Structures are given as C-alpha cells and as structure tokens.
Tab-separated table of C-alpha atoms and ligand atoms in Angstrom:
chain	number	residue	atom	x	y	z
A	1	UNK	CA	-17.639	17.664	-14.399
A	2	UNK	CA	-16.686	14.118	-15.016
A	3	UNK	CA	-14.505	13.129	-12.165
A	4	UNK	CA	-11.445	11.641	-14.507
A	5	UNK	CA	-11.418	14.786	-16.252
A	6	UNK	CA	-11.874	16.613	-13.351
A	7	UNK	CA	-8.437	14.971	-12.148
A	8	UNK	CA	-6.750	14.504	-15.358
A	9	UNK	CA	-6.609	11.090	-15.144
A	10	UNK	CA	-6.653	10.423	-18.633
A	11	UNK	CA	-4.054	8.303	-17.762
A	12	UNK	CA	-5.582	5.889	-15.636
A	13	UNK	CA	-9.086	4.984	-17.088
A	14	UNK	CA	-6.866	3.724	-20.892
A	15	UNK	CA	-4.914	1.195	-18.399
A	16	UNK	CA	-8.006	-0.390	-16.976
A	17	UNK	CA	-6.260	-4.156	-16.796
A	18	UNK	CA	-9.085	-6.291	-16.466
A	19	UNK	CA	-10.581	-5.076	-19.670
A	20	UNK	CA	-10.143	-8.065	-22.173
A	21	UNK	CA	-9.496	-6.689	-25.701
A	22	UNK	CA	-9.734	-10.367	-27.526
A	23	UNK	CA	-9.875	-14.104	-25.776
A	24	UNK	CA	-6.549	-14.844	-26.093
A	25	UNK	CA	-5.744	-11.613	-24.179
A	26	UNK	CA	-3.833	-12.760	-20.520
A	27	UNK	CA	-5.219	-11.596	-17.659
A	28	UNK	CA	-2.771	-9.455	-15.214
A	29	UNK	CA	-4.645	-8.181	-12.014
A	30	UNK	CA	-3.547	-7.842	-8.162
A	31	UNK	CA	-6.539	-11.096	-8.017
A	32	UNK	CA	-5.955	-13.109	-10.965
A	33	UNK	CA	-3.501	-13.820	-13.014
A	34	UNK	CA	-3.709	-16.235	-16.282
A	35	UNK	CA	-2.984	-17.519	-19.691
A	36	UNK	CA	-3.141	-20.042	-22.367
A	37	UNK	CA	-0.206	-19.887	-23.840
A	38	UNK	CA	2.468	-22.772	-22.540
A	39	UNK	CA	5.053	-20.212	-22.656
A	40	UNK	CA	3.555	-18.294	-20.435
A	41	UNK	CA	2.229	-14.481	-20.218
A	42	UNK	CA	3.544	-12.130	-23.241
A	43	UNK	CA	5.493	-10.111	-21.517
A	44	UNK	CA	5.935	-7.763	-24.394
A	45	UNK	CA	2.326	-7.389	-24.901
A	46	UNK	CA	1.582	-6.473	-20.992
A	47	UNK	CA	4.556	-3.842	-21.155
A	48	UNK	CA	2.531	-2.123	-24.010
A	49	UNK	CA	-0.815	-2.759	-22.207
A	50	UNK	CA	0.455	-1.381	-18.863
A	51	UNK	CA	2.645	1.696	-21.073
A	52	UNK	CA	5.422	0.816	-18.714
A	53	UNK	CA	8.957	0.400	-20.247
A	54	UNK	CA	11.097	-2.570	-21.218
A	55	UNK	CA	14.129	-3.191	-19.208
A	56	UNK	CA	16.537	-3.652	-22.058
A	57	UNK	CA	20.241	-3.380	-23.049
A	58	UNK	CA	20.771	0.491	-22.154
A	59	UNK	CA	18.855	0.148	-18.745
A	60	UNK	CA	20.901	-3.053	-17.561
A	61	UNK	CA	24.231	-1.284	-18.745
A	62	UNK	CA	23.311	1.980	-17.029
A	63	UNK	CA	22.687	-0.091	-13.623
A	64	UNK	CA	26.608	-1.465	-13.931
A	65	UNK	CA	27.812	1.973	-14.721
A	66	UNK	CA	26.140	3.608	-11.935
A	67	UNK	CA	26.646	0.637	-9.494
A	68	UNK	CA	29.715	-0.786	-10.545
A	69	UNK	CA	28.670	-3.888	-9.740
A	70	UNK	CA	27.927	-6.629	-12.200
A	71	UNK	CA	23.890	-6.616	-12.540
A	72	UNK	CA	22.355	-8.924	-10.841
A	73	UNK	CA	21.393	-12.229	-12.525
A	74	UNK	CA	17.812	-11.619	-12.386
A	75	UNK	CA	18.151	-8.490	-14.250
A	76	UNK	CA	20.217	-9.785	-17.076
A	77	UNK	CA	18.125	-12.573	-17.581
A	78	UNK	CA	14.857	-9.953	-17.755
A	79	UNK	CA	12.808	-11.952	-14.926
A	80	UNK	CA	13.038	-8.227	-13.995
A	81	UNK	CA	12.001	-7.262	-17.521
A	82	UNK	CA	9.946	-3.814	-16.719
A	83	UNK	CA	9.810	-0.748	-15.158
A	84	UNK	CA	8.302	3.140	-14.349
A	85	UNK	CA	11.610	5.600	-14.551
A	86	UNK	CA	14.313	3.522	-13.532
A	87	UNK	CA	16.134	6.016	-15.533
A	88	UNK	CA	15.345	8.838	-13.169
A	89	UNK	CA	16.377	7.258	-10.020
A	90	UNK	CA	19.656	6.072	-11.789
A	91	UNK	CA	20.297	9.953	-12.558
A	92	UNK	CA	18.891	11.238	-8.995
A	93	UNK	CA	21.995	8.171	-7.463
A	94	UNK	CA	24.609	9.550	-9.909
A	95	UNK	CA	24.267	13.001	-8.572
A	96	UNK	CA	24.726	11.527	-4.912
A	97	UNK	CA	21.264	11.581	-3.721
A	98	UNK	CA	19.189	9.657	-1.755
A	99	UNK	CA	16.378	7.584	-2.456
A	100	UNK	CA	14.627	4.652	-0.491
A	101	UNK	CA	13.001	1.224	-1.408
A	102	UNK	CA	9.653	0.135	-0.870
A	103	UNK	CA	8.357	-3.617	-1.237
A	104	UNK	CA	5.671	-5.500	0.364
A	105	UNK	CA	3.816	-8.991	1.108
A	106	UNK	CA	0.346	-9.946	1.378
A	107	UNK	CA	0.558	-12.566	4.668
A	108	UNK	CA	-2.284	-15.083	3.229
A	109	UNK	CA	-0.856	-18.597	4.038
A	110	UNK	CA	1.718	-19.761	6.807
A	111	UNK	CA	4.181	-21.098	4.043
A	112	UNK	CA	5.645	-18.826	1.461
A	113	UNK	CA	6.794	-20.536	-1.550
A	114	UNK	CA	10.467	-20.175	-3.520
A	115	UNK	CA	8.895	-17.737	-5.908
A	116	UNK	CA	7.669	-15.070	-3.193
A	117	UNK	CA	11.576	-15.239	-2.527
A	118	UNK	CA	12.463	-13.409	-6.116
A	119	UNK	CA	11.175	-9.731	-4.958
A	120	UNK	CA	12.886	-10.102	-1.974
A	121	UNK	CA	16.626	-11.585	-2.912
A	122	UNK	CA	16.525	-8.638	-5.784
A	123	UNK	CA	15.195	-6.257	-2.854
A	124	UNK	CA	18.159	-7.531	-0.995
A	125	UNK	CA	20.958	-6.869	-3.443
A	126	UNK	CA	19.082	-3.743	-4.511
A	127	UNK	CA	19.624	-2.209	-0.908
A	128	UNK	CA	23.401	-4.263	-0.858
A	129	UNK	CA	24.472	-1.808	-4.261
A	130	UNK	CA	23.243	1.714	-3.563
A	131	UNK	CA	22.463	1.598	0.320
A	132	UNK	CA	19.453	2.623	0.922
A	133	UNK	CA	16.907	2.483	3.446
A	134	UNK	CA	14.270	-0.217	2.599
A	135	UNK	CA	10.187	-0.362	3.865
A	136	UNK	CA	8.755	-3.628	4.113
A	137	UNK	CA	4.702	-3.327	4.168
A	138	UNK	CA	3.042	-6.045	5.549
A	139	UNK	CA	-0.683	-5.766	4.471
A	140	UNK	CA	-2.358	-8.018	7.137
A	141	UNK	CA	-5.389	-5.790	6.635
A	142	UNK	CA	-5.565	-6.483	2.797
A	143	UNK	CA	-5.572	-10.111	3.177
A	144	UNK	CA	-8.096	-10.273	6.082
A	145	UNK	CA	-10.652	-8.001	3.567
A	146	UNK	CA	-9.858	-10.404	0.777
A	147	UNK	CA	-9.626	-13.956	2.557
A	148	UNK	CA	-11.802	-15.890	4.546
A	149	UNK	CA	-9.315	-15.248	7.597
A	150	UNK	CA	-10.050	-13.401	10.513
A	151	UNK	CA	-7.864	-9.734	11.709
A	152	UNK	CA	-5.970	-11.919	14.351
A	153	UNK	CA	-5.235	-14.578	11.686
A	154	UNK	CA	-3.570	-12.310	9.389
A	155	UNK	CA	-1.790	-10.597	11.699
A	156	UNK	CA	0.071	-13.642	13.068
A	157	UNK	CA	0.600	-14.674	9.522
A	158	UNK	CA	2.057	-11.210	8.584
A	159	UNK	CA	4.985	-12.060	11.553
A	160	UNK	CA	5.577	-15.838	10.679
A	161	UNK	CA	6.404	-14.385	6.976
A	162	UNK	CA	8.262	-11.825	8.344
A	163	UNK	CA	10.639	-14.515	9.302
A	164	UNK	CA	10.690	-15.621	5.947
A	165	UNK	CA	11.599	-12.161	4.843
A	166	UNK	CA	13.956	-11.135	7.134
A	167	UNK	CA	15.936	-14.807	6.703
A	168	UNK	CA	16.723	-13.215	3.418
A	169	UNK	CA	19.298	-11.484	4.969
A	170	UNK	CA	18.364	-7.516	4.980
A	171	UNK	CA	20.559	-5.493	7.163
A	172	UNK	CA	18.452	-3.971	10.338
A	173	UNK	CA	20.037	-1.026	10.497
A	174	UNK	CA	18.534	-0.101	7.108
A	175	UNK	CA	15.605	-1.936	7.490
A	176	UNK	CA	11.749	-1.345	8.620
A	177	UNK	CA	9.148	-4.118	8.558
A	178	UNK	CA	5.463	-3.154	9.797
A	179	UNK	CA	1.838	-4.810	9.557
A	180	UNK	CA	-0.684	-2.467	8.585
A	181	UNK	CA	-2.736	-3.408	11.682
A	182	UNK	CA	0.086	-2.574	13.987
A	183	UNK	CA	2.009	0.303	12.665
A	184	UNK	CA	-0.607	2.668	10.899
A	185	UNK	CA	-2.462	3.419	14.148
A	186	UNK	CA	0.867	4.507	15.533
A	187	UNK	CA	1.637	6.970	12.981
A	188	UNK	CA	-0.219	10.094	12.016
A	189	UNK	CA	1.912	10.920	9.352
A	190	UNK	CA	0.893	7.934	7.773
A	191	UNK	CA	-2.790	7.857	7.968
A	192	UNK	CA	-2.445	11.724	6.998
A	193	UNK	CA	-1.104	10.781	3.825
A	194	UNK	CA	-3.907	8.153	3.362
A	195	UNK	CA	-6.726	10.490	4.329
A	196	UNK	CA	-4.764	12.813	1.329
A	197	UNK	CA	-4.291	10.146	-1.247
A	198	UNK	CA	-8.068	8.720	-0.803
A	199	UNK	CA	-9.234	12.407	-1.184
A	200	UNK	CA	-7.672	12.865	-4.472
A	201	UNK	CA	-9.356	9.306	-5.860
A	202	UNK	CA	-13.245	8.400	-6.732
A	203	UNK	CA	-14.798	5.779	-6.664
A	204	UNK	CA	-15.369	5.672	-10.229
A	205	UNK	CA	-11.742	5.269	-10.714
A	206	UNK	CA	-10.995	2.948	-8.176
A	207	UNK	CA	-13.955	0.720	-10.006
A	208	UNK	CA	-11.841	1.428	-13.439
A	209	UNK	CA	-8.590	0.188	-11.776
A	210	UNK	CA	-9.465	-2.626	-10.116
A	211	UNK	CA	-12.618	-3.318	-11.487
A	212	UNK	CA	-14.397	-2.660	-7.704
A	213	UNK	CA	-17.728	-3.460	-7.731
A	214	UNK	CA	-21.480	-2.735	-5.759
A	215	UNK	CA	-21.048	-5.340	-3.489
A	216	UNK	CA	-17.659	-5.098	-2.779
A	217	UNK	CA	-16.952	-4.188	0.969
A	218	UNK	CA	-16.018	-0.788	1.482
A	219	UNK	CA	-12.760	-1.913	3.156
A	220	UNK	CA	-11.625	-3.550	0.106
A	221	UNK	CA	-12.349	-0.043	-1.884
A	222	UNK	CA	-9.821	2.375	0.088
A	223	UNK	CA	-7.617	-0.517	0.857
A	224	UNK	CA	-5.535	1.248	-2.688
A	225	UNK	CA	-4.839	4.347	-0.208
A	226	UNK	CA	-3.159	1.966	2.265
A	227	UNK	CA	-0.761	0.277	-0.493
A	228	UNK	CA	-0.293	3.327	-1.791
A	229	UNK	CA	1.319	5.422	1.203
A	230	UNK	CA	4.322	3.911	1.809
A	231	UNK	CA	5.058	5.219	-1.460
A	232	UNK	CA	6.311	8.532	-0.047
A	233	UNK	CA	8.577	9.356	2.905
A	234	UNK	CA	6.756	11.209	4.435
A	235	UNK	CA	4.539	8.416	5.839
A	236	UNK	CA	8.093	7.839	7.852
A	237	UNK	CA	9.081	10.751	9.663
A	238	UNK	CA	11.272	8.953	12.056
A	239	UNK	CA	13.323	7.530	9.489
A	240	UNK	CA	13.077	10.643	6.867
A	241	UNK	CA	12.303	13.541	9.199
A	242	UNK	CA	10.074	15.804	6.444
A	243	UNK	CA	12.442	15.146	3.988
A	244	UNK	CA	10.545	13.980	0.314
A	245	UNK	CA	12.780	11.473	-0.900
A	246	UNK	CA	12.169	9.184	-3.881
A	247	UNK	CA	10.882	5.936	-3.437
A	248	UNK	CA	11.716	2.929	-5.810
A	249	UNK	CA	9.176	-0.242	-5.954
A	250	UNK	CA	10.680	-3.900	-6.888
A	251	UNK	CA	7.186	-5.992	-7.099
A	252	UNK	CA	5.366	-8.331	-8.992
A	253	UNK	CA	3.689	-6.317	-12.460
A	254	UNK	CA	0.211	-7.493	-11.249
A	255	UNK	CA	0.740	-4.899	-8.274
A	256	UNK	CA	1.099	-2.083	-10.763
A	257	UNK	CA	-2.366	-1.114	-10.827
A	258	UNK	CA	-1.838	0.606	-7.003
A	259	UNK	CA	1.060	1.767	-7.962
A	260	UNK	CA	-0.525	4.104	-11.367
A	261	UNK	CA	-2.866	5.016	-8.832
A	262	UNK	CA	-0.041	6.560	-6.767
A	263	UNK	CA	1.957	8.032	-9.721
A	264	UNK	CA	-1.119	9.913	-10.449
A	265	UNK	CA	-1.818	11.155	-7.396
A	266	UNK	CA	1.302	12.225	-6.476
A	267	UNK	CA	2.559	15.443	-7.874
A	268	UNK	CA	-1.258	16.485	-6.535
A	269	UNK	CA	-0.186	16.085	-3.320
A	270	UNK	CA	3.261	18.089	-4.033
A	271	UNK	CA	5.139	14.331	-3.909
A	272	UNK	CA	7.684	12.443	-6.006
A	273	UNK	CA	6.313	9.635	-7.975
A	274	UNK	CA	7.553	6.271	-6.829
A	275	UNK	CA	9.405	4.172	-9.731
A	276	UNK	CA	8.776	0.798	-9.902
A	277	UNK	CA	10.422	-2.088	-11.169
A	278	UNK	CA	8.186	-5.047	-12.607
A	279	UNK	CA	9.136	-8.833	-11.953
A	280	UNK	CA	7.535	-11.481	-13.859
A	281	UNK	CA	5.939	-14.504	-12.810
A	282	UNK	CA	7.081	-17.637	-11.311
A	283	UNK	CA	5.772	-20.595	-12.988
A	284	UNK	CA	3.652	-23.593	-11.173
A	285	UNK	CA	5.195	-26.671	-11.224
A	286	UNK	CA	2.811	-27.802	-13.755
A	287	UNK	CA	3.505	-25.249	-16.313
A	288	UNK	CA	3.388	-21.536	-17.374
A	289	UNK	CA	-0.376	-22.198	-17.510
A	290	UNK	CA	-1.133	-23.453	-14.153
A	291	UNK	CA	-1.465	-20.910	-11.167
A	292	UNK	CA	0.520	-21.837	-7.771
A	293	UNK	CA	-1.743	-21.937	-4.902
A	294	UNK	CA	-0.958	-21.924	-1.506
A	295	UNK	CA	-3.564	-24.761	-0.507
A	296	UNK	CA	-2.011	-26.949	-3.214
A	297	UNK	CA	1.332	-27.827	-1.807
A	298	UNK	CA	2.094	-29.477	-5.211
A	299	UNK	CA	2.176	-26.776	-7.438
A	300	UNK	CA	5.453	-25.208	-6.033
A	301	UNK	CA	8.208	-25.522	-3.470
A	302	UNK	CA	7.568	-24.401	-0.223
A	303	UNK	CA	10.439	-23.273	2.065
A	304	UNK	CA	8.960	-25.631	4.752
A	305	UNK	CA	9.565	-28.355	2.506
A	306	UNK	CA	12.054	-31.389	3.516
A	307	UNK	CA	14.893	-32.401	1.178
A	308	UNK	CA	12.892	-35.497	0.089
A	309	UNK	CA	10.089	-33.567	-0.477
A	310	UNK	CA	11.694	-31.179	-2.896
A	311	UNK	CA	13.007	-33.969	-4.663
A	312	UNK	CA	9.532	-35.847	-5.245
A	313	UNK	CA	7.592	-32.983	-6.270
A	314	UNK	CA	10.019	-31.767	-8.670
A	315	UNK	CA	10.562	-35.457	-9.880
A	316	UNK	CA	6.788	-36.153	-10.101
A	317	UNK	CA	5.205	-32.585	-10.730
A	318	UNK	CA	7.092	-30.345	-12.725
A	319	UNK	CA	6.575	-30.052	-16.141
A	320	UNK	CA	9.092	-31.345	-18.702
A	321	UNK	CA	9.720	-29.835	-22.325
A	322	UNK	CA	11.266	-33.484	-23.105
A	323	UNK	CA	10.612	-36.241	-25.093
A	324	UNK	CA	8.565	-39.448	-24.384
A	325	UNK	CA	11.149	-42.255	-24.463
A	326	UNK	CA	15.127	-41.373	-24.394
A	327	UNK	CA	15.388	-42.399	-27.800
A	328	UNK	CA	13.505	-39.291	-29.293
A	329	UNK	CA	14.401	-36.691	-26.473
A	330	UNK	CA	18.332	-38.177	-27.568
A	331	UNK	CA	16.963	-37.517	-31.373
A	332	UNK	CA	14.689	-34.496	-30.738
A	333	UNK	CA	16.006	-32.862	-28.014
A	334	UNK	CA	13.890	-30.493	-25.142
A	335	UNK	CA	12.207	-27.371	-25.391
A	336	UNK	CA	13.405	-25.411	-22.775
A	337	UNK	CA	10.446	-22.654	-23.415
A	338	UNK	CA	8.448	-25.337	-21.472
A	339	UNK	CA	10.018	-27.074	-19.377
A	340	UNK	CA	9.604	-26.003	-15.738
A	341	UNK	CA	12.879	-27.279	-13.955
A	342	UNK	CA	14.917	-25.163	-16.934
A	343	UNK	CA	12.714	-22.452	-15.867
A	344	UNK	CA	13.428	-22.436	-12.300
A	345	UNK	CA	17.135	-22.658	-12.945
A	346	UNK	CA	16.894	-19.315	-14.591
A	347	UNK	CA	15.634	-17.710	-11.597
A	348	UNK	CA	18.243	-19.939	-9.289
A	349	UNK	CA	21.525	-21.167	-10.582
A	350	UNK	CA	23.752	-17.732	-10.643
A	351	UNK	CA	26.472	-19.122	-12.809
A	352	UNK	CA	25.849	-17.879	-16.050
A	353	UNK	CA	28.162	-20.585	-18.092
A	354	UNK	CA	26.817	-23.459	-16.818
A	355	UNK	CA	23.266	-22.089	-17.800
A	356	UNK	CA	23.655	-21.532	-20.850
A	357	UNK	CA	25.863	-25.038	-21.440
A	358	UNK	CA	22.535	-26.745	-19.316
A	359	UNK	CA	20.182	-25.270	-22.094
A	360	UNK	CA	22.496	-26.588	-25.313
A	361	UNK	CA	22.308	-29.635	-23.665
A	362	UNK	CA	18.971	-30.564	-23.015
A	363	UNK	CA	18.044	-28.623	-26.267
A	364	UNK	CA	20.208	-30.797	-28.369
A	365	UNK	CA	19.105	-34.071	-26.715
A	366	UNK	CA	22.267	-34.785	-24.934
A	367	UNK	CA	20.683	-33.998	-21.205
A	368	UNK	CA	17.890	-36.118	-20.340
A	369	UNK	CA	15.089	-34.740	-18.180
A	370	UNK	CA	16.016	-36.749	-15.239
A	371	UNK	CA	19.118	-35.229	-15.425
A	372	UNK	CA	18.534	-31.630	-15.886
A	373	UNK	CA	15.818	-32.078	-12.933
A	374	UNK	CA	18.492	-33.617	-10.351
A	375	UNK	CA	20.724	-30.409	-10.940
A	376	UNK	CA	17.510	-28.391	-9.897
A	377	UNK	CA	16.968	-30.799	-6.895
A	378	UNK	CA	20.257	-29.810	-5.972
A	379	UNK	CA	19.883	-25.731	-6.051
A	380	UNK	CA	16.798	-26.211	-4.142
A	381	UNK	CA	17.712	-28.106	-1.792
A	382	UNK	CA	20.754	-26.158	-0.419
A	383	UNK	CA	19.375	-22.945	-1.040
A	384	UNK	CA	15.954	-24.154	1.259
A	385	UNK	CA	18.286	-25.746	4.141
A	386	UNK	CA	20.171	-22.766	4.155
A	387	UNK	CA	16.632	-20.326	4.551
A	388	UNK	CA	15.524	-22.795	7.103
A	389	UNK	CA	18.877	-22.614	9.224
A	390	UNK	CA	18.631	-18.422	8.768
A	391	UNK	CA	15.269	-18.639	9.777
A	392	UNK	CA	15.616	-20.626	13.070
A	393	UNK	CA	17.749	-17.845	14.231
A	394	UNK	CA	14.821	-15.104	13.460
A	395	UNK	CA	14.138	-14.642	17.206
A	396	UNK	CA	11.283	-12.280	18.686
A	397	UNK	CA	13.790	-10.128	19.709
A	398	UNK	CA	15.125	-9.837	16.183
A	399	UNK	CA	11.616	-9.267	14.864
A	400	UNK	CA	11.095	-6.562	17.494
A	401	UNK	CA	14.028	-5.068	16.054
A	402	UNK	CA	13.363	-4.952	12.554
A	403	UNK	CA	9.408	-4.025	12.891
A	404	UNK	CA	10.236	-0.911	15.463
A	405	UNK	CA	9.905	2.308	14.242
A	406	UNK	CA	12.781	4.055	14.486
A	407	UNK	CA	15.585	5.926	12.826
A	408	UNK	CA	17.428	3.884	10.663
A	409	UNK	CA	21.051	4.235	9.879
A	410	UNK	CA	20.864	7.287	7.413
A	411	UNK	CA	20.276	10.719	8.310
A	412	UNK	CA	17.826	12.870	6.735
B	1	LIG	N1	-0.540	-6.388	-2.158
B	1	LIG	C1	0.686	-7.131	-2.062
B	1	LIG	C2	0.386	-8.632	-1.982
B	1	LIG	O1	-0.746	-9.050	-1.929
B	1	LIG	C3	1.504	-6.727	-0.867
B	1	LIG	C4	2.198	-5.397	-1.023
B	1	LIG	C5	1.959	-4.260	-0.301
B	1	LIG	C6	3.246	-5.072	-1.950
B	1	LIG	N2	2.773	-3.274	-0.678
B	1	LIG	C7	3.580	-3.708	-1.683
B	1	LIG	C8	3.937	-5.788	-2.926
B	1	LIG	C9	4.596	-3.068	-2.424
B	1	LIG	C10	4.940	-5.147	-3.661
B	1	LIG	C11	5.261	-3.781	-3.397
B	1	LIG	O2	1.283	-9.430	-1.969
C-alpha cells in the first residue's frame, strides 16, 4: 500500500510548500524564503496555500472577550495574521482549562536581530494574559546539521541567545528553556515520543514536506521528530506529570511545515494537536524583497548594535517609499506599502494614534523621509538600550534557572 494512503495523509502530500505552481509564486520554506513583489509575500495567497486560517475580525474580538485584555498590537495590526484552531484553545480557556505554549529558536549566529524579537514579545504577553506554562526549544542540533558549525558551536550559541530570550522578560516560574543537545538525553519521555512520532512518518513524506533529498544527511531527515515533540506534554513529565494538555505554537509561518507534520501525527499517537499561530515576516532593511542575513550586519538591526549604529543603518540602508527631491515627496507624497522605516514602526511603536497620524502624514507629503526615519531611530534605540541593560543582568545562575528541568509553577 502506498505509504500516504496507508496513513491518511491526504492531507500532507496537497501542502507540499516548495512546489512552485507559476513563477511569480513566493517561496515559504523552513530554508528559504522569497519574493518579487516590493510589497512583500501575499499573505492571503500563502494562507490558502498552507489551508491555515486568517486571523480576522471575529478571532481578534474573541481574544479580548476571553482575555479581557485589549489585543495585543501585533495582533490587531495582523503581523500575526494566521493560524491552526485558535478557536479551539480560546473555547478549551473559557471553560477554565489548561493549556501550555510552545516556541523555539534556531541558535545560528551570536547576534539575533530586532525581528527574531516579534515571536518572542507576543510569546511574552501571550503567557502575561492566560498564564500558562511556556517551552522554549533551543534546536542547537538543527543548526549544527544545517550550518557549517560544529556541535560545540551551536551549543554555546543556543545559551548566548538564550540571553536574548530570556531579556524579554518571561517569568521563571512559568518558564523552561532547553538545547536539544542538553536536555533530550536527560529525558526519556521525550525521546519516547520522538522514537513514536518518527515511527508514524516515511520517508516519502518527509521528502514531500520538506522536499528532503538522496544526499541529504540522515540527521537532517528525522530532525522533523525533534521539532515536533515538544508539541505534546508529555515530552515534560516534570512539569505536566502524564497529564495531555494542549499545546499552542506562536512561530514564524515558514515553520509550519513541522508543525502539519505533527497535527497529523497526533491523534495516531492518542495526542492533542498543537495550534499554531503564524507571524509574518520582518522585512530587510532594503525592502520586502531582500532577505536579512545574519553575516550581513546591514540588512537589519542587531540588538548588539550601538545607538549610532542604529541610526546610520537606518539613515543609509533602509528603504524609503518617498520621493526624490522634497518638492515631489511634498507634492506626491510616500507609499507607505514600501517604505521600510513605516514598516518597522508597525511592528514597534504601540500607540495606535500616532500610527495611524505618522502614515497620513508621510502619505500626504507632509512628513519627509528623514523625518519619519528619526522617529524610528528613536523606538529603536530605547527599546535596544533597554534589551541590552536586561540582558547584562542574564547571569549563569539565572540561565541555570530557567534551562533546569523542573516543575514549574502550575500543578498538573
Ligand atoms: N526551527 C526553528 C528555527 O530554525 C526553531 C524552532 C524549534 C521553533 N521549535 C520551534 C520555532 C517552535 C518556532 C516554534 O528557528
């Protein structure tokens, strides 16, 4: 019997996402991610490639309603724009029960940049407004099979951004950090549920989800199993005893592929399937085209950066939706689809007034580029001084604390 038959997933093989339908098609994969448009990836078109669901209206008023809190900014301005049954965790809260949070970071390069910050300051608040105990993978492993970096490198890399992450403010009592090279050989439960997990996928779909190939390393092709356990609680039993407890997944859509490759698996293995909920991504300096890279220290702002620093590159690098001289941007006005330094105050400046007056402005011609660029100089600068100051205090001790397995402060 064909194997996807075989394991009814039907579902699976029609989401293959590095299967280009035309040439203008973007290209969404946990590797690669690009496009030609200047606007950036269609959103709306990956939502109904992926057959996830849109965040919209309902959803965000739901979250309030449930929460009581005001939704958070990213959320109402859809850089959170998709998601795997949001609804059904929403319900599962409403009736007073528990669920947890899962995120993760792939430890490639000593610097993170302000937009690996996004997952976790919504992560944050997400654990802030319903309370919930929150897993923080560090795949150390992944990035050693991918990179040119050796197992030592990536595991120091995986605890300098662990810094990063835990400057972000999560609480410890609710928290658990691990690297995969550390943790899994510690816990039994956790390779038991990988063992499970890689026995219910082939190879053949593992090709047709992440387009694996013959001379791939064999590392690389159950590395899905390893992403995929922290999906369920019981990879935890210190913090969740045997209890199966719903997991919920903020991350970037390109990891979404591992994560259909869970849901699948999943009620197989008697489980709950995680939800997810799908951030976009955060544009280069250079434009919605352009990827950020971690060796060039141009394309974004890094939260090593100096003040000066973040006010050159932004000055010199990022991409401006204005005119050529101030006579025709004053006549014209700016395109604020474009322009980068509008862009990053969407995912930055909280105050939702002096947004939306900011994009009249420029759009109108009345705020010049140099302008609208020194009131993003300004957000990123305090909001990287304070990160550096928080992270001066991570200590080893504090790391210790937060990558310990223990119980956390719920009881299950
Ligand atoms: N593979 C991810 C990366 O390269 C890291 C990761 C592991 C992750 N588990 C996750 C990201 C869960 C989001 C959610 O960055």
């Amino acid at each position: 019997m064909a194997n996807g038959v075989e394991h009814g997933l039907s579902d699976l093989s029609l989401s293959n996402t590095t299967v280009k339908d035309d040439v203008e098609e973007d290209v969404v994969n946990p590797w690669n991610v690009s496009t030609k448009s200047a606007t950036g990836i269609d959103y709306g078109k990956l939502i109904k490639r992926f057959g996830s669901s849109k965040v919209d209206e309902e959803l965000i008023a739901r979250f309030e309603k449930v929460t009581g809190k005001r939704a958070h900014h990213l959320l109402r301005r859809g850089v959170f724009f998709s998601h795997r049954d949001m609804h059904t965790i929403l319900n599962h809260y409403e009736q007073g029960k528990p669920f947890f949070l899962y995120t993760g970071r792939g430890p490639s390069s000593e610097s993170m940049h302000v937009g690996h910050l996004i997952s976790f300051i919504f992560t944050k608040w997400l654990q802030d407004v319903f309370n919930v105990p929150l897993v923080i993978q560090m795949t150390d492993d992944e990035k050693c099979l991918w990179k040119d970096i050796t197992l030592e490198e990536a595991n120091r890399l995986a605890y300098e951004n662990a810094k990063d992450i835990i400057a972000c403010g999560f609480d410890k009592e609710k928290t658990f950090i691990f690297s995969d090279l550390d943790f899994i050989g510690q816990c039994p439960e956790f390779y038991r549920n990988m063992v499970r997990i890689q026995k219910c996928v082939t190879f053949n779909q593992v090709k047709g989800i992440f387009g694996f190939g013959d001379s791939d390393v064999i590392g690389k092709i159950s590395f899905p199993s390893i992403q995929a356990a922290p999906s369920f609680s019981t990879s935890f039993p210190f913090i969740f005893n045997k209890a199966k407890v719903p997991c919920l997944i903020p991350c970037g859509i390109d990891q979404d592929p591992y994560f259909r490759m869970t849901r699948d698996v999943a009620p197989r293995l008697g489980l709950p399937k995680p939800a997810l909920i799908h951030c976009s991504f955060f544009p280069a300096l250079q434009g919605a085209q352009t990827k950020m890279s971690a060796s060039d220290q141009n394309t974004s702002i890094f939260l090593t950066d100096t003040q000066k620093q973040i006010k050159n590159k932004i000055n010199k690098y990022a991409f401006s939706g204005g005119q050529a001289t101030v006579e025709e941007h004053r006549r014209l006005g700016g395109n604020c689809d474009v322009d980068i330094s509008y862009q990053y105050l969407t995912f930055f400046l909280e105050d939702d007034e002096k947004l939306e007056q900011i994009r009249k402005d420029y759009t109108s011609g009345e705020l010049l580029t140099g302008e609208l660029k020194k009131e993003l100089i300004g957000i990123l600068q305090s909001l990287i001084a304070t990160h550096q100051e928080r992270r001066a205090k991570v200590t080893e001790d504090v790391i210790k604390e937060f990558t310990t397995p223990r119980k956390l402060k719920f009881n299950f």
